[in-house]
Amino acid sequence: MSLHEPPAWSGPSSDPNDEQFGDVVEPATLDRAVEFDAVLVGEPYDGAVIGRRGAREGPAALREALAGVKTHHFDAGPVESIGDLGNVTIPDGDVSSVQETVRETTREIHASDALPVFLGGDNSLTYPNATPLLSESLGVVNFDAHLDCREVRGEPTSGTPYRQLHEAGLDAYACVGARHFETSTAYAEYVDEQNGAIVTSEAVGDDLAGAVDRALDAMAGVETLYVSLDLDVLDATAAPGVSAPTPGGITTRELFESLRRVAADDRVAGFEVVECAPPLDTEGRTAAAGARAVAHFLTGHMEEHDD
């Protein structure tokens, strides 16, 4: 396993009452990871992006944005116990070799029984992030504008992780926030053939609770859940700094509530935020949304964990 030493965290507020994530996130090592409610893991890589690059800078931007977020949630109370394992060492080489090397590290992280929160990085790393969980029956809830189940033609890309996972034995798949006119018919039919669920952004807007229930219903019978957030699920106005921003996405408020509902499922064993590309968003809106998505996910997990 190869991880770089985690960065130092500090909250930017000068008010001593303003407890922020920067004040509570602690450096962590793998042998102590299970002591925390969750551990952050950076993955600075964008070598497999189909569109615009920049996601290799995502982990740093997400950490910086999260450091200034207050820890208090009105319903769940404060977030208190978060560790940071640092960044995964990304080797030089083709995408397949990167995936294999990352998988060696994520296997050890999952084996620690900690809850990892992967800060990406591009969507190709979903495959090595989730693959170690296939030792049990596994379902993935994917918040994404796209289905990302393209065929692997040569090397994997940011558009192939769910094809790879299905071929490796993935048991269940649901995409929440999918957009009309962003996916080819062949790939929609492929998800149908796998008995997957496609929950459109309109469905989320019309009935958020029902949309999340449809995704979780598709996970019936699996032992373990992995949750992926591609920030392009958000409308382009809220997250312009992604590889493929498009109109018609869900709102940040819809995303945060949806994540909290999914995180409350006691089968969740991992979460990731991918495709945050800071060079494509000079105002920092995308990183701000991604950081708060992490915070909301953690509160949903905490409420279930505390019960």
PDB file of C-alpha atoms in Angstrom:
ATOM      1  CA  MET A   1       0.000   0.000   0.000  1.00  0.00           C
ATOM      2  CA  SER A   2       1.263   3.480  -0.815  1.00  0.00           C
ATOM      3  CA  LEU A   3      -0.176   6.653   0.677  1.00  0.00           C
ATOM      4  CA  HIS A   4       1.362  10.092   0.955  1.00  0.00           C
ATOM      5  CA  GLU A   5       1.326  11.748   4.371  1.00  0.00           C
ATOM      6  CA  PRO A   6      -1.934  13.655   4.880  1.00  0.00           C
ATOM      7  CA  PRO A   7      -1.900  17.452   4.787  1.00  0.00           C
ATOM      8  CA  ALA A   8      -2.306  19.617   7.879  1.00  0.00           C
ATOM      9  CA  TRP A   9      -5.879  20.794   8.497  1.00  0.00           C
ATOM     10  CA  SER A  10      -6.998  24.080  10.029  1.00  0.00           C
ATOM     11  CA  GLY A  11     -10.230  26.068  10.010  1.00  0.00           C
ATOM     12  CA  PRO A  12      -9.913  29.542   8.480  1.00  0.00           C
ATOM     13  CA  SER A  13     -12.323  31.295  10.874  1.00  0.00           C
ATOM     14  CA  SER A  14     -10.899  33.478  13.657  1.00  0.00           C
ATOM     15  CA  ASP A  15     -14.066  33.031  15.770  1.00  0.00           C
ATOM     16  CA  PRO A  16     -13.345  30.340  18.420  1.00  0.00           C
ATOM     17  CA  ASN A  17     -17.009  29.292  18.300  1.00  0.00           C
ATOM     18  CA  ASP A  18     -16.819  28.553  14.577  1.00  0.00           C
ATOM     19  CA  GLU A  19     -15.894  24.889  14.672  1.00  0.00           C
ATOM     20  CA  GLN A  20     -15.089  23.867  11.103  1.00  0.00           C
ATOM     21  CA  PHE A  21     -13.979  20.651   9.445  1.00  0.00           C
ATOM     22  CA  GLY A  22     -10.490  22.095   9.412  1.00  0.00           C
ATOM     23  CA  ASP A  23     -10.601  21.976  13.214  1.00  0.00           C
ATOM     24  CA  VAL A  24     -11.770  18.361  13.565  1.00  0.00           C
ATOM     25  CA  VAL A  25     -10.170  16.357  10.726  1.00  0.00           C
ATOM     26  CA  GLU A  26      -7.110  14.523  12.060  1.00  0.00           C
ATOM     27  CA  PRO A  27      -4.182  12.861  10.305  1.00  0.00           C
ATOM     28  CA  ALA A  28      -4.772   9.111  10.312  1.00  0.00           C
ATOM     29  CA  THR A  29      -2.855   5.930   9.651  1.00  0.00           C
ATOM     30  CA  LEU A  30      -4.331   2.712   8.375  1.00  0.00           C
ATOM     31  CA  ASP A  31      -3.951   0.915  11.700  1.00  0.00           C
ATOM     32  CA  ARG A  32      -6.049   3.650  13.372  1.00  0.00           C
ATOM     33  CA  ALA A  33      -8.502   4.222  10.538  1.00  0.00           C
ATOM     34  CA  VAL A  34     -11.337   2.208  12.095  1.00  0.00           C
ATOM     35  CA  GLU A  35     -11.306   4.524  15.144  1.00  0.00           C
ATOM     36  CA  PHE A  36     -12.874   7.286  13.013  1.00  0.00           C
ATOM     37  CA  ASP A  37     -16.430   7.559  11.704  1.00  0.00           C
ATOM     38  CA  ALA A  38     -14.863   7.941   8.233  1.00  0.00           C
ATOM     39  CA  VAL A  39     -11.458   8.519   6.647  1.00  0.00           C
ATOM     40  CA  LEU A  40     -10.649  10.754   3.675  1.00  0.00           C
ATOM     41  CA  VAL A  41      -8.461   9.385   0.877  1.00  0.00           C
ATOM     42  CA  GLY A  42      -7.249  11.614  -1.980  1.00  0.00           C
ATOM     43  CA  GLU A  43      -6.850  10.289  -5.523  1.00  0.00           C
ATOM     44  CA  PRO A  44      -5.164  12.934  -7.704  1.00  0.00           C
ATOM     45  CA  TYR A  45      -5.589  11.401 -11.152  1.00  0.00           C
ATOM     46  CA  ASP A  46      -7.306  12.369 -14.402  1.00  0.00           C
ATOM     47  CA  GLY A  47      -5.448  10.298 -16.963  1.00  0.00           C
ATOM     48  CA  ALA A  48      -8.589   8.467 -18.103  1.00  0.00           C
ATOM     49  CA  VAL A  49     -10.925  11.418 -18.655  1.00  0.00           C
ATOM     50  CA  ILE A  50     -12.838  11.340 -21.939  1.00  0.00           C
ATOM     51  CA  GLY A  51     -13.492  15.093 -21.931  1.00  0.00           C
ATOM     52  CA  ARG A  52     -11.809  18.017 -20.197  1.00  0.00           C
ATOM     53  CA  ARG A  53      -9.087  17.284 -17.667  1.00  0.00           C
ATOM     54  CA  GLY A  54      -8.357  18.934 -14.333  1.00  0.00           C
ATOM     55  CA  ALA A  55      -9.688  16.380 -11.828  1.00  0.00           C
ATOM     56  CA  ARG A  56      -6.186  15.533 -10.608  1.00  0.00           C
ATOM     57  CA  GLU A  57      -6.428  18.794  -8.657  1.00  0.00           C
ATOM     58  CA  GLY A  58      -9.750  17.770  -7.117  1.00  0.00           C
ATOM     59  CA  PRO A  59      -8.503  16.289  -3.822  1.00  0.00           C
ATOM     60  CA  ALA A  60      -6.640  19.446  -2.818  1.00  0.00           C
ATOM     61  CA  ALA A  61      -9.570  21.698  -3.749  1.00  0.00           C
ATOM     62  CA  LEU A  62     -12.121  19.517  -1.962  1.00  0.00           C
ATOM     63  CA  ARG A  63      -9.995  19.448   1.197  1.00  0.00           C
ATOM     64  CA  GLU A  64      -9.513  23.233   1.088  1.00  0.00           C
ATOM     65  CA  ALA A  65     -13.237  23.838   0.632  1.00  0.00           C
ATOM     66  CA  LEU A  66     -14.190  21.321   3.327  1.00  0.00           C
ATOM     67  CA  ALA A  67     -11.785  22.867   5.851  1.00  0.00           C
ATOM     68  CA  GLY A  68     -13.923  26.014   5.952  1.00  0.00           C
ATOM     69  CA  VAL A  69     -17.300  24.244   6.246  1.00  0.00           C
ATOM     70  CA  LYS A  70     -18.927  24.419   9.685  1.00  0.00           C
ATOM     71  CA  THR A  71     -19.350  21.035  11.404  1.00  0.00           C
ATOM     72  CA  HIS A  72     -22.922  21.556  12.647  1.00  0.00           C
ATOM     73  CA  HIS A  73     -25.996  19.996  11.017  1.00  0.00           C
ATOM     74  CA  PHE A  74     -29.307  21.162  12.501  1.00  0.00           C
ATOM     75  CA  ASP A  75     -30.785  17.667  12.656  1.00  0.00           C
ATOM     76  CA  ALA A  76     -27.718  15.470  13.181  1.00  0.00           C
ATOM     77  CA  GLY A  77     -25.561  17.768  15.299  1.00  0.00           C
ATOM     78  CA  PRO A  78     -21.811  18.233  14.789  1.00  0.00           C
ATOM     79  CA  VAL A  79     -19.500  16.017  12.759  1.00  0.00           C
ATOM     80  CA  GLU A  80     -16.664  15.039  15.075  1.00  0.00           C
ATOM     81  CA  SER A  81     -14.575  12.021  14.111  1.00  0.00           C
ATOM     82  CA  ILE A  82     -12.953  12.231  10.661  1.00  0.00           C
ATOM     83  CA  GLY A  83      -9.453  11.069   9.736  1.00  0.00           C
ATOM     84  CA  ASP A  84      -7.344  11.797   6.671  1.00  0.00           C
ATOM     85  CA  LEU A  85      -5.147   9.015   5.280  1.00  0.00           C
ATOM     86  CA  GLY A  86      -3.525  11.281   2.674  1.00  0.00           C
ATOM     87  CA  ASN A  87      -3.318  10.715  -1.075  1.00  0.00           C
ATOM     88  CA  VAL A  88      -2.953   7.432  -2.904  1.00  0.00           C
ATOM     89  CA  THR A  89       0.324   7.268  -4.799  1.00  0.00           C
ATOM     90  CA  ILE A  90      -0.574   7.300  -8.498  1.00  0.00           C
ATOM     91  CA  PRO A  91       2.006   5.556 -10.694  1.00  0.00           C
ATOM     92  CA  ASP A  92       3.046   6.492 -14.190  1.00  0.00           C
ATOM     93  CA  GLY A  93       1.674   4.203 -16.839  1.00  0.00           C
ATOM     94  CA  ASP A  94      -1.488   3.282 -18.686  1.00  0.00           C
ATOM     95  CA  VAL A  95      -4.935   3.372 -17.134  1.00  0.00           C
ATOM     96  CA  SER A  96      -5.060  -0.385 -16.482  1.00  0.00           C
ATOM     97  CA  SER A  97      -1.841  -0.298 -14.477  1.00  0.00           C
ATOM     98  CA  VAL A  98      -3.058   2.738 -12.526  1.00  0.00           C
ATOM     99  CA  GLN A  99      -6.298   0.941 -11.691  1.00  0.00           C
ATOM    100  CA  GLU A 100      -4.423  -2.152 -10.515  1.00  0.00           C
ATOM    101  CA  THR A 101      -2.045  -0.157  -8.317  1.00  0.00           C
ATOM    102  CA  VAL A 102      -4.864   1.871  -6.787  1.00  0.00           C
ATOM    103  CA  ARG A 103      -6.826  -1.326  -6.141  1.00  0.00           C
ATOM    104  CA  GLU A 104      -3.946  -2.705  -4.069  1.00  0.00           C
ATOM    105  CA  THR A 105      -4.245   0.325  -1.789  1.00  0.00           C
ATOM    106  CA  THR A 106      -8.041   0.419  -1.629  1.00  0.00           C
ATOM    107  CA  ARG A 107      -8.105  -3.293  -0.795  1.00  0.00           C
ATOM    108  CA  GLU A 108      -6.139  -2.611   2.381  1.00  0.00           C
ATOM    109  CA  ILE A 109      -8.277   0.394   3.257  1.00  0.00           C
ATOM    110  CA  HIS A 110     -11.497  -1.614   2.946  1.00  0.00           C
ATOM    111  CA  ALA A 111      -9.923  -4.494   4.893  1.00  0.00           C
ATOM    112  CA  SER A 112      -9.411  -2.123   7.847  1.00  0.00           C
ATOM    113  CA  ASP A 113     -13.230  -1.862   8.204  1.00  0.00           C
ATOM    114  CA  ALA A 114     -13.006   1.928   8.089  1.00  0.00           C
ATOM    115  CA  LEU A 115     -15.500   3.891   5.974  1.00  0.00           C
ATOM    116  CA  PRO A 116     -13.413   5.474   3.193  1.00  0.00           C
ATOM    117  CA  VAL A 117     -14.413   8.723   1.496  1.00  0.00           C
ATOM    118  CA  PHE A 118     -12.416   8.904  -1.722  1.00  0.00           C
ATOM    119  CA  LEU A 119     -11.738  12.400  -3.050  1.00  0.00           C
ATOM    120  CA  GLY A 120     -11.137  12.199  -6.801  1.00  0.00           C
ATOM    121  CA  GLY A 121      -9.880  12.236  -9.286  1.00  0.00           C
ATOM    122  CA  ASP A 122     -11.640  10.934 -12.350  1.00  0.00           C
ATOM    123  CA  ASN A 123     -14.407   8.363 -12.615  1.00  0.00           C
ATOM    124  CA  SER A 124     -12.117   5.571 -13.860  1.00  0.00           C
ATOM    125  CA  LEU A 125     -11.002   5.061 -10.238  1.00  0.00           C
ATOM    126  CA  THR A 126     -14.506   3.979  -9.243  1.00  0.00           C
ATOM    127  CA  TYR A 127     -13.491   0.544 -10.500  1.00  0.00           C
ATOM    128  CA  PRO A 128     -10.516   0.026  -8.146  1.00  0.00           C
ATOM    129  CA  ASN A 129     -12.302   1.845  -5.322  1.00  0.00           C
ATOM    130  CA  ALA A 130     -15.246  -0.553  -5.354  1.00  0.00           C
ATOM    131  CA  THR A 131     -13.719  -3.801  -6.621  1.00  0.00           C
ATOM    132  CA  PRO A 132     -12.407  -4.970  -3.215  1.00  0.00           C
ATOM    133  CA  LEU A 133     -16.004  -4.983  -1.958  1.00  0.00           C
ATOM    134  CA  LEU A 134     -17.000  -7.617  -4.519  1.00  0.00           C
ATOM    135  CA  SER A 135     -15.971 -10.303  -2.041  1.00  0.00           C
ATOM    136  CA  GLU A 136     -19.560  -9.899  -0.823  1.00  0.00           C
ATOM    137  CA  SER A 137     -22.631  -9.170  -2.921  1.00  0.00           C
ATOM    138  CA  LEU A 138     -22.295  -5.506  -3.898  1.00  0.00           C
ATOM    139  CA  GLY A 139     -24.579  -2.795  -5.183  1.00  0.00           C
ATOM    140  CA  VAL A 140     -23.582   0.682  -6.349  1.00  0.00           C
ATOM    141  CA  VAL A 141     -25.724   3.803  -6.126  1.00  0.00           C
ATOM    142  CA  ASN A 142     -24.249   6.204  -8.658  1.00  0.00           C
ATOM    143  CA  PHE A 143     -25.215   9.892  -8.623  1.00  0.00           C
ATOM    144  CA  ASP A 144     -24.322  10.838 -12.174  1.00  0.00           C
ATOM    145  CA  ALA A 145     -25.576  12.487 -15.347  1.00  0.00           C
ATOM    146  CA  HIS A 146     -24.229   9.498 -17.277  1.00  0.00           C
ATOM    147  CA  LEU A 147     -24.369   5.715 -16.926  1.00  0.00           C
ATOM    148  CA  ASP A 148     -20.601   5.218 -17.461  1.00  0.00           C
ATOM    149  CA  CYS A 149     -21.002   1.687 -18.762  1.00  0.00           C
ATOM    150  CA  ARG A 150     -19.194   2.047 -22.072  1.00  0.00           C
ATOM    151  CA  GLU A 151     -17.393  -0.958 -23.483  1.00  0.00           C
ATOM    152  CA  VAL A 152     -13.654  -1.015 -22.821  1.00  0.00           C
ATOM    153  CA  ARG A 153     -12.019  -0.489 -26.196  1.00  0.00           C
ATOM    154  CA  GLY A 154      -8.307  -0.708 -25.550  1.00  0.00           C
ATOM    155  CA  GLU A 155      -7.762   1.072 -22.238  1.00  0.00           C
ATOM    156  CA  PRO A 156     -10.454   1.842 -19.633  1.00  0.00           C
ATOM    157  CA  THR A 157     -11.732   5.422 -19.430  1.00  0.00           C
ATOM    158  CA  SER A 158     -13.820   7.545 -17.095  1.00  0.00           C
ATOM    159  CA  GLY A 159     -16.821   6.205 -19.032  1.00  0.00           C
ATOM    160  CA  THR A 160     -16.199   2.479 -18.447  1.00  0.00           C
ATOM    161  CA  PRO A 161     -16.153   1.798 -14.662  1.00  0.00           C
ATOM    162  CA  TYR A 162     -19.600   0.232 -14.361  1.00  0.00           C
ATOM    163  CA  ARG A 163     -19.062  -2.042 -17.361  1.00  0.00           C
ATOM    164  CA  GLN A 164     -15.853  -3.171 -15.676  1.00  0.00           C
ATOM    165  CA  LEU A 165     -17.593  -3.690 -12.346  1.00  0.00           C
ATOM    166  CA  HIS A 166     -20.455  -5.646 -13.896  1.00  0.00           C
ATOM    167  CA  GLU A 167     -17.982  -7.886 -15.690  1.00  0.00           C
ATOM    168  CA  ALA A 168     -16.176  -8.405 -12.352  1.00  0.00           C
ATOM    169  CA  GLY A 169     -19.398  -9.494 -10.629  1.00  0.00           C
ATOM    170  CA  LEU A 170     -21.326  -6.373  -9.555  1.00  0.00           C
ATOM    171  CA  ASP A 171     -24.752  -7.484  -8.339  1.00  0.00           C
ATOM    172  CA  ALA A 172     -26.820  -4.288  -8.480  1.00  0.00           C
ATOM    173  CA  TYR A 173     -26.588  -0.803 -10.010  1.00  0.00           C
ATOM    174  CA  ALA A 174     -28.670   2.355  -9.860  1.00  0.00           C
ATOM    175  CA  CYS A 175     -27.936   5.711 -11.480  1.00  0.00           C
ATOM    176  CA  VAL A 176     -29.626   8.676  -9.822  1.00  0.00           C
ATOM    177  CA  GLY A 177     -29.842  11.981 -11.699  1.00  0.00           C
ATOM    178  CA  ALA A 178     -29.351  10.567 -15.190  1.00  0.00           C
ATOM    179  CA  ARG A 179     -30.028  13.039 -17.991  1.00  0.00           C
ATOM    180  CA  HIS A 180     -32.011  12.540 -21.149  1.00  0.00           C
ATOM    181  CA  PHE A 181     -29.910  12.944 -24.317  1.00  0.00           C
ATOM    182  CA  GLU A 182     -26.640  12.271 -22.469  1.00  0.00           C
ATOM    183  CA  THR A 183     -26.583   8.471 -22.922  1.00  0.00           C
ATOM    184  CA  SER A 184     -26.713   6.283 -26.020  1.00  0.00           C
ATOM    185  CA  THR A 185     -29.565   3.816 -26.421  1.00  0.00           C
ATOM    186  CA  ALA A 186     -27.131   0.874 -26.361  1.00  0.00           C
ATOM    187  CA  TYR A 187     -25.920   1.796 -22.883  1.00  0.00           C
ATOM    188  CA  ALA A 188     -29.414   2.377 -21.515  1.00  0.00           C
ATOM    189  CA  GLU A 189     -30.329  -1.072 -22.837  1.00  0.00           C
ATOM    190  CA  TYR A 190     -27.208  -2.539 -21.229  1.00  0.00           C
ATOM    191  CA  VAL A 191     -28.253  -1.235 -17.800  1.00  0.00           C
ATOM    192  CA  ASP A 192     -31.739  -2.650 -18.365  1.00  0.00           C
ATOM    193  CA  GLU A 193     -30.198  -6.032 -19.235  1.00  0.00           C
ATOM    194  CA  GLN A 194     -28.315  -5.932 -15.910  1.00  0.00           C
ATOM    195  CA  ASN A 195     -31.600  -5.190 -14.091  1.00  0.00           C
ATOM    196  CA  GLY A 196     -30.244  -1.801 -13.108  1.00  0.00           C
ATOM    197  CA  ALA A 197     -32.334   1.237 -12.199  1.00  0.00           C
ATOM    198  CA  ILE A 198     -32.133   4.557 -14.043  1.00  0.00           C
ATOM    199  CA  VAL A 199     -33.621   7.413 -12.016  1.00  0.00           C
ATOM    200  CA  THR A 200     -33.680  10.646 -14.009  1.00  0.00           C
ATOM    201  CA  SER A 201     -32.995  14.138 -12.725  1.00  0.00           C
ATOM    202  CA  GLU A 202     -36.661  14.949 -13.371  1.00  0.00           C
ATOM    203  CA  ALA A 203     -37.699  12.080 -11.114  1.00  0.00           C
ATOM    204  CA  VAL A 204     -35.524  13.484  -8.327  1.00  0.00           C
ATOM    205  CA  GLY A 205     -37.081  16.910  -8.765  1.00  0.00           C
ATOM    206  CA  ASP A 206     -40.635  15.561  -8.816  1.00  0.00           C
ATOM    207  CA  ASP A 207     -40.333  13.217  -5.811  1.00  0.00           C
ATOM    208  CA  LEU A 208     -36.950  13.089  -4.105  1.00  0.00           C
ATOM    209  CA  ALA A 209     -37.868  10.489  -1.495  1.00  0.00           C
ATOM    210  CA  GLY A 210     -39.475   8.271  -4.105  1.00  0.00           C
ATOM    211  CA  ALA A 211     -36.458   8.594  -6.396  1.00  0.00           C
ATOM    212  CA  VAL A 212     -34.051   7.537  -3.655  1.00  0.00           C
ATOM    213  CA  ASP A 213     -36.367   4.678  -2.703  1.00  0.00           C
ATOM    214  CA  ARG A 214     -36.294   3.443  -6.313  1.00  0.00           C
ATOM    215  CA  ALA A 215     -32.494   3.391  -6.223  1.00  0.00           C
ATOM    216  CA  LEU A 216     -32.410   1.557  -2.894  1.00  0.00           C
ATOM    217  CA  ASP A 217     -35.089  -0.882  -4.044  1.00  0.00           C
ATOM    218  CA  ALA A 218     -32.676  -1.878  -6.822  1.00  0.00           C
ATOM    219  CA  MET A 219     -30.188  -2.774  -4.068  1.00  0.00           C
ATOM    220  CA  ALA A 220     -32.514  -5.338  -2.480  1.00  0.00           C
ATOM    221  CA  GLY A 221     -30.682  -8.469  -1.442  1.00  0.00           C
ATOM    222  CA  VAL A 222     -27.099  -7.187  -1.642  1.00  0.00           C
ATOM    223  CA  GLU A 223     -24.904  -7.219   1.453  1.00  0.00           C
ATOM    224  CA  THR A 224     -22.801  -4.132   0.747  1.00  0.00           C
ATOM    225  CA  LEU A 225     -23.359  -0.720  -0.857  1.00  0.00           C
ATOM    226  CA  TYR A 226     -20.885   1.638  -2.470  1.00  0.00           C
ATOM    227  CA  VAL A 227     -21.958   5.206  -3.233  1.00  0.00           C
ATOM    228  CA  SER A 228     -20.431   7.258  -6.028  1.00  0.00           C
ATOM    229  CA  LEU A 229     -20.962  10.964  -6.675  1.00  0.00           C
ATOM    230  CA  ASP A 230     -19.898  12.338 -10.032  1.00  0.00           C
ATOM    231  CA  LEU A 231     -20.354  16.075  -9.610  1.00  0.00           C
ATOM    232  CA  ASP A 232     -21.700  16.385 -13.150  1.00  0.00           C
ATOM    233  CA  VAL A 233     -24.997  15.099 -11.710  1.00  0.00           C
ATOM    234  CA  LEU A 234     -25.504  18.700 -10.616  1.00  0.00           C
ATOM    235  CA  ASP A 235     -26.805  21.287 -13.025  1.00  0.00           C
ATOM    236  CA  ALA A 236     -23.967  23.010 -14.873  1.00  0.00           C
ATOM    237  CA  THR A 237     -24.773  26.278 -13.102  1.00  0.00           C
ATOM    238  CA  ALA A 238     -23.956  24.659  -9.745  1.00  0.00           C
ATOM    239  CA  ALA A 239     -20.962  22.581 -10.885  1.00  0.00           C
ATOM    240  CA  PRO A 240     -19.263  24.057 -13.947  1.00  0.00           C
ATOM    241  CA  GLY A 241     -15.884  22.572 -13.014  1.00  0.00           C
ATOM    242  CA  VAL A 242     -16.427  19.023 -14.234  1.00  0.00           C
ATOM    243  CA  SER A 243     -15.314  17.154 -17.322  1.00  0.00           C
ATOM    244  CA  ALA A 244     -18.766  17.260 -18.965  1.00  0.00           C
ATOM    245  CA  PRO A 245     -21.063  19.937 -17.481  1.00  0.00           C
ATOM    246  CA  THR A 246     -24.601  19.882 -18.861  1.00  0.00           C
ATOM    247  CA  PRO A 247     -27.905  21.666 -18.167  1.00  0.00           C
ATOM    248  CA  GLY A 248     -30.879  19.941 -16.622  1.00  0.00           C
ATOM    249  CA  GLY A 249     -29.170  18.481 -13.570  1.00  0.00           C
ATOM    250  CA  ILE A 250     -30.356  18.164  -9.992  1.00  0.00           C
ATOM    251  CA  THR A 251     -29.883  20.992  -7.503  1.00  0.00           C
ATOM    252  CA  THR A 252     -27.356  21.006  -4.690  1.00  0.00           C
ATOM    253  CA  ARG A 253     -30.197  20.841  -2.148  1.00  0.00           C
ATOM    254  CA  GLU A 254     -31.646  17.769  -3.871  1.00  0.00           C
ATOM    255  CA  LEU A 255     -28.207  16.162  -3.937  1.00  0.00           C
ATOM    256  CA  PHE A 256     -27.497  16.789  -0.265  1.00  0.00           C
ATOM    257  CA  GLU A 257     -30.822  15.346   0.895  1.00  0.00           C
ATOM    258  CA  SER A 258     -30.483  12.347  -1.422  1.00  0.00           C
ATOM    259  CA  LEU A 259     -26.999  11.587  -0.129  1.00  0.00           C
ATOM    260  CA  ARG A 260     -28.132  11.753   3.486  1.00  0.00           C
ATOM    261  CA  ARG A 261     -30.920   9.281   2.762  1.00  0.00           C
ATOM    262  CA  VAL A 262     -28.596   6.809   1.039  1.00  0.00           C
ATOM    263  CA  ALA A 263     -25.846   7.212   3.656  1.00  0.00           C
ATOM    264  CA  ALA A 264     -28.302   6.169   6.357  1.00  0.00           C
ATOM    265  CA  ASP A 265     -28.350   2.641   4.906  1.00  0.00           C
ATOM    266  CA  ASP A 266     -26.238   0.516   7.249  1.00  0.00           C
ATOM    267  CA  ARG A 267     -24.803  -1.487   4.340  1.00  0.00           C
ATOM    268  CA  VAL A 268     -22.778   1.468   2.998  1.00  0.00           C
ATOM    269  CA  ALA A 269     -19.058   0.609   2.952  1.00  0.00           C
ATOM    270  CA  GLY A 270     -17.600   3.427   0.878  1.00  0.00           C
ATOM    271  CA  PHE A 271     -18.264   6.795  -0.755  1.00  0.00           C
ATOM    272  CA  GLU A 272     -16.479   8.812  -3.418  1.00  0.00           C
ATOM    273  CA  VAL A 273     -16.636  12.259  -4.997  1.00  0.00           C
ATOM    274  CA  VAL A 274     -15.224  12.296  -8.522  1.00  0.00           C
ATOM    275  CA  GLU A 275     -14.734  14.659 -11.453  1.00  0.00           C
ATOM    276  CA  CYS A 276     -14.078  17.833  -9.452  1.00  0.00           C
ATOM    277  CA  ALA A 277     -11.796  19.788 -11.792  1.00  0.00           C
ATOM    278  CA  PRO A 278     -10.789  23.093 -10.145  1.00  0.00           C
ATOM    279  CA  PRO A 279      -9.008  24.577 -13.208  1.00  0.00           C
ATOM    280  CA  LEU A 280     -12.367  24.534 -15.001  1.00  0.00           C
ATOM    281  CA  ASP A 281     -14.123  26.567 -12.282  1.00  0.00           C
ATOM    282  CA  THR A 282     -12.223  29.642 -11.136  1.00  0.00           C
ATOM    283  CA  GLU A 283     -15.021  30.621  -8.717  1.00  0.00           C
ATOM    284  CA  GLY A 284     -14.753  27.355  -6.778  1.00  0.00           C
ATOM    285  CA  ARG A 285     -18.456  26.509  -6.922  1.00  0.00           C
ATOM    286  CA  THR A 286     -17.835  22.881  -7.860  1.00  0.00           C
ATOM    287  CA  ALA A 287     -15.422  22.208  -5.005  1.00  0.00           C
ATOM    288  CA  ALA A 288     -17.767  23.987  -2.592  1.00  0.00           C
ATOM    289  CA  ALA A 289     -20.645  21.737  -3.662  1.00  0.00           C
ATOM    290  CA  GLY A 290     -18.455  18.630  -3.452  1.00  0.00           C
ATOM    291  CA  ALA A 291     -17.192  19.496   0.012  1.00  0.00           C
ATOM    292  CA  ARG A 292     -20.696  20.047   1.343  1.00  0.00           C
ATOM    293  CA  ALA A 293     -21.805  16.817  -0.303  1.00  0.00           C
ATOM    294  CA  VAL A 294     -19.165  15.041   1.797  1.00  0.00           C
ATOM    295  CA  ALA A 295     -20.446  16.791   4.928  1.00  0.00           C
ATOM    296  CA  HIS A 296     -24.067  15.829   4.239  1.00  0.00           C
ATOM    297  CA  PHE A 297     -23.124  12.233   3.463  1.00  0.00           C
ATOM    298  CA  LEU A 298     -21.224  12.013   6.748  1.00  0.00           C
ATOM    299  CA  THR A 299     -24.178  13.298   8.765  1.00  0.00           C
ATOM    300  CA  GLY A 300     -26.458  10.707   7.176  1.00  0.00           C
ATOM    301  CA  HIS A 301     -23.949   7.993   8.034  1.00  0.00           C
ATOM    302  CA  MET A 302     -23.500   9.338  11.583  1.00  0.00           C
ATOM    303  CA  GLU A 303     -27.228   9.277  12.317  1.00  0.00           C
ATOM    304  CA  GLU A 304     -27.417   5.603  11.360  1.00  0.00           C
ATOM    305  CA  HIS A 305     -24.147   4.795  13.135  1.00  0.00           C
ATOM    306  CA  ASP A 306     -25.253   6.555  16.344  1.00  0.00           C
ATOM    307  CA  ASP A 307     -28.524   4.649  16.379  1.00  0.00           C
TER     308      ASP A 307
END
